[in-house]
Tab-separated table of C-alpha atoms in Angstrom:
chain	number	residue	atom	x	y	z
A	1	MET	CA	32.629	56.883	20.436
A	2	SER	CA	29.154	56.173	21.779
A	3	THR	CA	28.341	56.605	25.447
A	4	VAL	CA	27.525	52.897	25.752
A	5	THR	CA	30.847	51.869	24.192
A	6	ASP	CA	32.743	54.325	26.366
A	7	ARG	CA	31.128	52.940	29.507
A	8	ARG	CA	31.886	49.370	28.469
A	9	LEU	CA	35.564	50.157	27.846
A	10	ARG	CA	35.857	51.961	31.176
A	11	ARG	CA	34.238	49.012	32.934
A	12	GLN	CA	36.591	46.558	31.220
A	13	ALA	CA	39.621	48.661	32.212
A	14	HIS	CA	38.324	48.803	35.780
A	15	ASN	CA	37.839	45.016	35.888
A	16	ALA	CA	41.304	44.384	34.449
A	17	LYS	CA	42.829	46.435	37.270
A	18	ARG	CA	40.509	45.084	39.945
A	19	TYR	CA	41.153	41.433	39.099
A	20	ALA	CA	44.886	41.725	38.333
A	21	GLY	CA	46.763	38.797	39.847
A	22	THR	CA	43.636	36.643	40.081
A	23	TYR	CA	42.244	34.098	37.669
A	24	ARG	CA	39.291	36.388	37.078
A	25	ALA	CA	41.641	38.355	34.823
A	26	ILE	CA	42.318	35.250	32.690
A	27	PRO	CA	39.803	34.025	30.071
A	28	LYS	CA	37.815	30.997	31.170
A	29	MET	CA	38.607	27.677	29.523
A	30	ASP	CA	36.059	26.097	27.184
A	31	TRP	CA	35.136	23.241	29.527
A	32	GLU	CA	32.382	21.840	27.319
A	33	ARG	CA	34.798	21.590	24.392
A	34	LEU	CA	37.415	19.907	26.579
A	35	VAL	CA	34.914	17.295	27.768
A	36	GLU	CA	33.639	16.708	24.245
A	37	GLU	CA	37.204	16.220	22.960
A	38	ASP	CA	38.134	14.137	26.021
A	39	PHE	CA	40.883	16.600	26.925
A	40	GLY	CA	42.957	15.630	23.890
A	41	HIS	CA	43.054	11.934	24.906
A	42	PRO	CA	45.961	12.124	27.404
A	43	GLN	CA	48.714	9.555	26.913
A	44	TRP	CA	49.151	8.697	30.565
A	45	ALA	CA	52.138	6.375	30.218
A	46	THR	CA	54.054	9.091	28.352
A	47	LEU	CA	52.951	11.962	30.578
A	48	TYR	CA	53.689	10.093	33.810
A	49	PRO	CA	56.502	7.631	33.000
A	50	LEU	CA	58.059	4.978	35.191
A	51	ASN	CA	61.821	4.662	35.479
A	52	SER	CA	63.892	1.572	34.701
A	53	LYS	CA	63.098	0.162	38.153
A	54	GLY	CA	59.358	0.568	37.661
A	55	ALA	CA	58.984	3.517	40.024
A	56	PRO	CA	57.255	6.776	39.062
A	57	VAL	CA	59.616	9.451	37.750
A	58	GLY	CA	57.512	12.128	39.448
A	59	LEU	CA	54.852	12.123	42.137
A	60	LEU	CA	52.204	10.229	40.169
A	61	PRO	CA	52.444	6.877	38.381
A	62	PRO	CA	50.382	6.632	35.160
A	63	ARG	CA	47.549	4.513	36.566
A	64	LEU	CA	47.006	6.812	39.544
A	65	ALA	CA	47.225	9.961	37.403
A	66	CYS	CA	44.535	8.564	35.111
A	67	LYS	CA	42.317	7.529	38.023
A	68	LEU	CA	42.614	10.902	39.787
A	69	PHE	CA	41.909	12.743	36.550
A	70	ARG	CA	38.704	10.779	35.954
A	71	ASP	CA	37.720	11.255	39.600
A	72	ALA	CA	38.206	15.008	39.195
A	73	VAL	CA	35.995	15.161	36.098
A	74	PHE	CA	33.345	13.090	37.884
A	75	MET	CA	33.426	15.353	40.952
A	76	ILE	CA	33.137	18.524	38.880
A	77	GLU	CA	30.205	17.189	36.882
A	78	SER	CA	28.497	15.905	40.039
A	79	SER	CA	28.968	19.286	41.741
A	80	GLU	CA	27.581	21.175	38.757
A	81	ALA	CA	24.482	18.986	38.857
A	82	ASN	CA	24.211	19.207	42.645
A	83	PRO	CA	26.346	21.895	44.361
A	84	LYS	CA	25.850	20.198	47.734
A	85	TYR	CA	27.987	17.269	46.514
A	86	LEU	CA	31.136	19.392	46.777
A	87	GLN	CA	29.939	21.418	49.754
A	88	ASP	CA	29.772	18.245	51.843
A	89	LYS	CA	33.487	17.697	51.164
A	90	LEU	CA	34.599	21.181	52.247
A	91	PRO	CA	35.859	22.100	55.712
A	92	GLU	CA	32.935	23.418	57.736
A	93	SER	CA	34.469	26.892	57.934
A	94	ALA	CA	34.241	27.226	54.129
A	95	HIS	CA	30.548	26.346	53.820
A	96	LYS	CA	29.228	29.898	54.122
A	97	PHE	CA	31.604	31.056	51.395
A	98	TYR	CA	30.669	28.185	49.106
A	99	LYS	CA	27.044	29.313	49.319
A	100	LYS	CA	28.050	32.590	47.661
A	101	LYS	CA	27.613	32.251	43.920
A	102	GLN	CA	30.840	33.937	42.799
A	103	TRP	CA	33.041	32.141	45.353
A	104	ARG	CA	31.525	28.827	44.306
A	105	LYS	CA	32.086	29.594	40.612
A	106	GLN	CA	35.720	30.415	41.309
A	107	LEU	CA	36.176	27.137	43.181
A	108	PHE	CA	34.728	25.238	40.207
A	109	GLU	CA	37.183	27.023	37.911
A	110	ALA	CA	40.039	26.132	40.271
A	111	ALA	CA	38.934	22.487	40.122
A	112	ARG	CA	38.924	22.617	36.318
A	113	ARG	CA	42.450	24.032	36.271
A	114	VAL	CA	43.674	21.194	38.513
A	115	THR	CA	42.005	18.680	36.179
A	116	CYS	CA	43.494	20.186	33.047
A	117	ARG	CA	47.009	20.207	34.495
A	118	LEU	CA	46.658	16.511	35.239
A	119	ALA	CA	45.673	15.966	31.596
A	120	LYS	CA	48.756	17.922	30.465
A	121	GLY	CA	51.146	15.840	32.537
A	122	LYS	CA	51.881	18.626	35.019
A	123	GLY	CA	50.661	16.715	38.056
A	124	PHE	CA	49.673	19.002	40.923
A	125	ALA	CA	51.142	22.393	40.012
A	126	ASN	CA	48.731	24.384	42.165
A	127	ASN	CA	48.876	28.147	41.841
A	128	CYS	CA	46.208	29.301	44.298
A	129	THR	CA	44.724	28.123	47.576
A	130	GLY	CA	41.440	27.199	45.876
A	131	GLU	CA	43.322	24.706	43.712
A	132	GLU	CA	45.066	23.308	46.785
A	133	LEU	CA	41.662	22.824	48.418
A	134	PHE	CA	40.367	20.842	45.445
A	135	VAL	CA	43.489	18.655	45.398
A	136	HIS	CA	42.934	17.904	49.088
A	137	ILE	CA	39.317	16.939	48.364
A	138	LEU	CA	40.368	14.865	45.363
A	139	LEU	CA	42.967	12.889	47.318
A	140	SER	CA	40.659	12.467	50.316
A	141	SER	CA	37.945	11.060	48.044
A	142	ALA	CA	40.191	8.734	46.023
A	143	PHE	CA	39.530	5.603	48.075
A	144	GLU	CA	35.795	6.292	48.379
A	145	LEU	CA	35.377	6.750	44.609
A	146	GLY	CA	37.126	3.469	43.883
A	147	TRP	CA	38.894	2.275	40.747
A	148	ASN	CA	36.167	0.640	38.688
A	149	ARG	CA	34.777	3.845	37.178
A	150	SER	CA	37.900	4.341	35.048
A	151	ARG	CA	39.120	0.734	34.834
A	152	ALA	CA	38.847	0.626	31.040
A	153	GLU	CA	41.361	3.469	30.794
A	154	TRP	CA	43.972	2.606	33.424
A	155	GLU	CA	43.926	-1.186	33.183
A	156	GLN	CA	46.229	-1.262	30.143
A	157	LEU	CA	48.707	1.232	31.627
A	158	PRO	CA	52.035	0.190	33.205
A	159	GLU	CA	51.606	-0.983	36.780
A	160	CYS	CA	53.779	-0.125	39.778
A	161	ASP	CA	53.677	-0.619	43.538
A	162	LYS	CA	52.846	3.068	44.104
A	163	ASP	CA	49.585	2.930	42.170
A	164	ARG	CA	47.385	2.783	45.263
A	165	ASP	CA	49.619	4.613	47.695
A	166	PHE	CA	47.240	7.516	48.325
A	167	ASN	CA	48.940	8.369	51.613
A	168	ARG	CA	52.252	8.997	49.842
A	169	VAL	CA	50.635	11.330	47.320
A	170	ALA	CA	48.628	13.117	50.005
A	171	ARG	CA	51.729	13.558	52.144
A	172	LEU	CA	53.767	15.018	49.286
A	173	GLY	CA	51.033	16.819	47.371
A	174	ALA	CA	48.636	18.159	50.009
A	175	ASN	CA	48.643	21.592	51.649
A	176	GLU	CA	49.052	21.806	55.437
A	177	GLU	CA	46.991	25.011	55.738
A	178	ILE	CA	44.035	23.275	54.092
A	179	ALA	CA	44.511	20.179	56.230
A	180	SER	CA	44.456	22.334	59.381
A	181	LEU	CA	41.014	23.661	58.427
A	182	TYR	CA	39.637	20.123	58.389
A	183	ARG	CA	41.168	19.512	61.809
A	184	GLY	CA	39.557	22.691	63.124
A	185	GLU	CA	42.955	24.120	64.046
A	186	SER	CA	42.757	27.248	61.891
A	187	ALA	CA	40.419	30.172	62.516
A	188	ALA	CA	37.874	30.971	59.797
A	189	ASP	CA	39.216	34.374	58.771
A	190	SER	CA	36.888	35.813	56.126
A	191	SER	CA	39.646	37.845	54.501
A	192	ARG	CA	41.727	34.692	53.945
A	193	PHE	CA	38.923	32.843	52.192
A	194	LYS	CA	38.419	35.775	49.845
A	195	GLU	CA	42.085	35.562	48.843
A	196	TRP	CA	41.954	31.893	47.917
A	197	PHE	CA	41.766	32.522	44.175
A	198	LYS	CA	44.658	34.958	43.931
A	199	ALA	CA	47.566	33.398	42.075
A	200	HIS	CA	50.721	32.511	43.998
A	201	LYS	CA	52.750	33.120	40.838
A	202	LYS	CA	51.342	35.948	38.759
A	203	ASP	CA	53.470	35.666	35.617
A	204	GLU	CA	51.649	34.833	32.383
A	205	THR	CA	53.228	31.385	32.034
A	206	SER	CA	52.135	30.257	35.499
A	207	MET	CA	48.618	31.654	35.134
A	208	THR	CA	48.000	29.997	31.773
A	209	ASP	CA	49.711	26.631	32.255
A	210	HIS	CA	46.348	24.848	32.526
A	211	PHE	CA	45.120	25.630	29.019
A	212	LEU	CA	44.961	22.701	26.608
A	213	HIS	CA	44.149	24.989	23.674
A	214	GLU	CA	45.589	28.313	22.604
A	215	VAL	CA	43.908	31.216	24.339
A	216	ASP	CA	43.544	34.874	23.419
A	217	LEU	CA	44.855	36.725	26.456
A	218	SER	CA	43.864	40.047	24.929
A	219	ALA	CA	40.229	39.170	25.509
A	220	ALA	CA	38.576	41.378	28.107
A	221	PRO	CA	38.149	39.850	31.585
A	222	GLU	CA	34.748	38.362	32.181
A	223	GLU	CA	32.315	40.740	33.844
A	224	HIS	CA	31.258	39.461	37.265
A	225	GLU	CA	28.108	40.064	39.203
A	226	GLU	CA	28.453	42.392	42.162
A	227	GLU	CA	25.777	40.716	44.255
A	228	GLU	CA	26.485	37.168	45.292
A	229	GLU	CA	23.435	34.941	45.370
A	230	GLU	CA	23.002	32.297	48.016
A	231	ALA	CA	22.993	28.679	46.835
C-alpha cells in the first residue's frame, strides 16, 4: 500500500471516530439534484392529511406544510447567495459562530435536513439543536414571507382553519432553549454552540431519516477544513 493511500485511510478512520454521533459522519445529501427534481414532487394532501372533521391529523395541515417547505427552500437559496440573509435572523449570541465557515456550513446542512423531512411528510422531526434553530427561524419568518410565493402549489390543497395558525405551530414545534437565546435569557456558552450539530438520537435510522434518495453509508466522511474562515 502506498504511503499516500495509507495516510488517506488513516485520516478517514480518524475523521470517522472524531465525527461519530454528528452529521459530519453522514454523507451529505445531493441538494442540487433534489432541487432539480423538485424533491420528488411531494403530495402534500397525502403526506399531511386532514381528519373527517377537517382538522390536521398531525401538527401541520397540508397548505401550511407546503408553504413552510417553499419558505425553507427560499431561505436556504437566499442564504447561499447572501450569507447575511440568515445571519440577520439568528440570535445575536450566535453571530460570531455563524461567521465561522464550518459552523455556517453545518447550519446550512441542518436547514436542508429540516426541509427534506418536510418533503417526506415527517413534519418537524428535529434531531439536533441546529435543526431546532432553523425551525425557529422558519416559523418566525412565516408571516413576513407571505403566502403568494407558493400560491400555485397550495391553493388547490384542502383548506382548514389551522392553515394560518402560526402561533399554534410555533408553540408546539419550537424549542424553548432557542427561544431563550432570542430573549437574551441564556448565556452565550461557546461550548454549547459547538455542540449544536451533534445528533440527539445517534442510531442510523434517526440520522438518515432526511434522505429522499438511497445513500451509501459506507462512504467515507467528508474531510473538513481545520481552519475556519471568517465570512
